[in-house]
Every structure is written in C-alpha cells, then in structure tokens.
Amino acid sequence: MQENAPLRPMRSLLIGALVLFLTLMVVAAFESYRDLTMVQAREAELQDELAATEDAILDLEERIVGLREDPAILERLAREELGMMKPGEVVILLPEDAGSP
C-alpha cells in the first residue's frame, strides 16, 4: 500500500486537470453555439433585406420599361412631377384647402 501513496497526489492532480479541461471545453462550446446562433439570425436578417432589395429592383425595372414604352406614363409624370404642360393648355391651380368648409 505504501507504493500507491505517491501516486495519489498525481492522480488527484490529473483528475483536477481533466475536470478543468472539460469545463473549459463546455464553456467554449457554449460560446461557439451562441456565436453561431447570432450569425444565423444576422444571416436571416440579411436574406430578408436582400429579398426586399430584389423586389425594389424589379419594381424599378418595371417603371423603367413603362417609361420607355408607354408615352402616357411619361406624360403623366412630366405633368405631375415637373409641372409641364402642352403648348396652348391652361393650367388652373386650386388652393389646397378649397374642399374644406
């Protein structure tokens, strides 16, 4: 029995080191999982933002086609946004609050 006595402190030290190592591994795994979850959430946000941007691009492309191919759209925008009119037309501007009592 006396031959095993010097091994006891070594065995306790090894068990302590193993417990410490396992604890550090669990903490690292938890932090990695948390980081992965955050990255996945950010990826989902970016995917939503990308889809919204792609929808906006499609809307703009449709507007471009409309402006190139439909003269009525171009004329309406010129009148509404730029205040343009055809020669000989008379524009009557009404006050904005004309409909209120």
XYZ file of C-alpha atoms in Angstrom:
101
model
C 0.000 0.000 0.000
C 2.851 2.358 0.566
C 3.854 2.201 -3.090
C 0.486 3.731 -4.135
C 0.798 6.648 -1.698
C 2.973 8.814 -4.010
C 0.517 8.223 -6.894
C -2.475 9.703 -5.027
C -1.447 13.362 -5.376
C -0.609 12.755 -9.024
C -3.978 11.083 -9.607
C -5.802 13.994 -7.890
C -3.852 16.467 -9.985
C -4.738 14.610 -13.201
C -8.429 14.426 -12.247
C -8.422 18.164 -11.430
C -6.740 18.955 -14.742
C -9.268 16.776 -16.579
C -12.200 18.496 -14.848
C -10.713 21.911 -15.677
C -10.184 20.891 -19.297
C -13.740 19.576 -19.635
C -15.141 22.735 -18.027
C -13.209 24.906 -20.482
C -14.441 22.787 -23.384
C -18.085 23.162 -22.265
C -17.692 26.939 -21.932
C -16.060 27.170 -25.362
C -18.793 25.022 -26.899
C -21.495 27.215 -25.344
C -19.846 30.394 -26.655
C -19.482 28.847 -30.112
C -23.141 27.859 -30.114
C -24.147 31.373 -29.048
C -21.988 32.898 -31.792
C -23.463 30.504 -34.357
C -26.991 31.450 -33.295
C -26.179 35.157 -33.621
C -24.653 34.645 -37.067
C -27.689 32.655 -38.223
C -30.025 35.411 -37.006
C -27.962 38.034 -38.846
C -27.983 35.871 -41.963
C -31.789 35.685 -41.805
C -31.973 39.488 -41.483
C -29.687 39.909 -44.478
C -31.735 37.420 -46.504
C -34.881 39.453 -45.753
C -33.093 42.660 -46.687
C -31.838 41.059 -49.900
C -35.350 39.907 -50.831
C -36.723 43.413 -50.209
C -33.950 44.920 -52.329
C -34.612 42.464 -55.141
C -38.321 43.384 -55.038
C -37.408 47.075 -55.216
C -35.153 46.377 -58.200
C -37.971 44.573 -60.001
C -40.326 47.491 -59.330
C -37.777 49.951 -60.685
C -37.153 47.809 -63.757
C -40.911 47.725 -64.430
C -41.036 51.506 -64.064
C -38.144 51.894 -66.499
C -39.928 49.694 -69.046
C -43.111 51.710 -68.552
C -41.271 54.981 -69.069
C -39.602 53.707 -72.220
C -42.618 52.027 -73.785
C -45.704 53.926 -72.579
C -45.788 57.613 -73.537
C -48.872 58.168 -71.347
C -46.864 57.313 -68.214
C -44.065 59.640 -69.255
C -46.555 62.440 -69.962
C -48.333 61.952 -66.628
C -45.055 62.088 -64.724
C -43.934 65.182 -66.642
C -47.195 66.915 -65.722
C -47.361 65.792 -62.079
C -43.748 65.923 -61.022
C -42.292 68.591 -63.279
C -45.388 70.778 -63.760
C -45.043 70.631 -67.545
C -47.913 71.261 -69.958
C -48.563 71.091 -73.663
C -48.476 74.278 -75.736
C -51.851 76.026 -75.630
C -53.021 74.333 -72.418
C -54.213 76.385 -69.485
C -53.407 75.155 -66.013
C -55.726 76.136 -63.197
C -54.207 75.850 -59.732
C -56.705 75.447 -56.919
C -55.896 76.160 -53.295
C -55.267 73.005 -51.315
C -57.900 73.786 -48.688
C -60.664 74.587 -51.216
C -62.635 71.448 -50.266
C -62.723 72.180 -46.520
C -65.641 74.202 -45.015
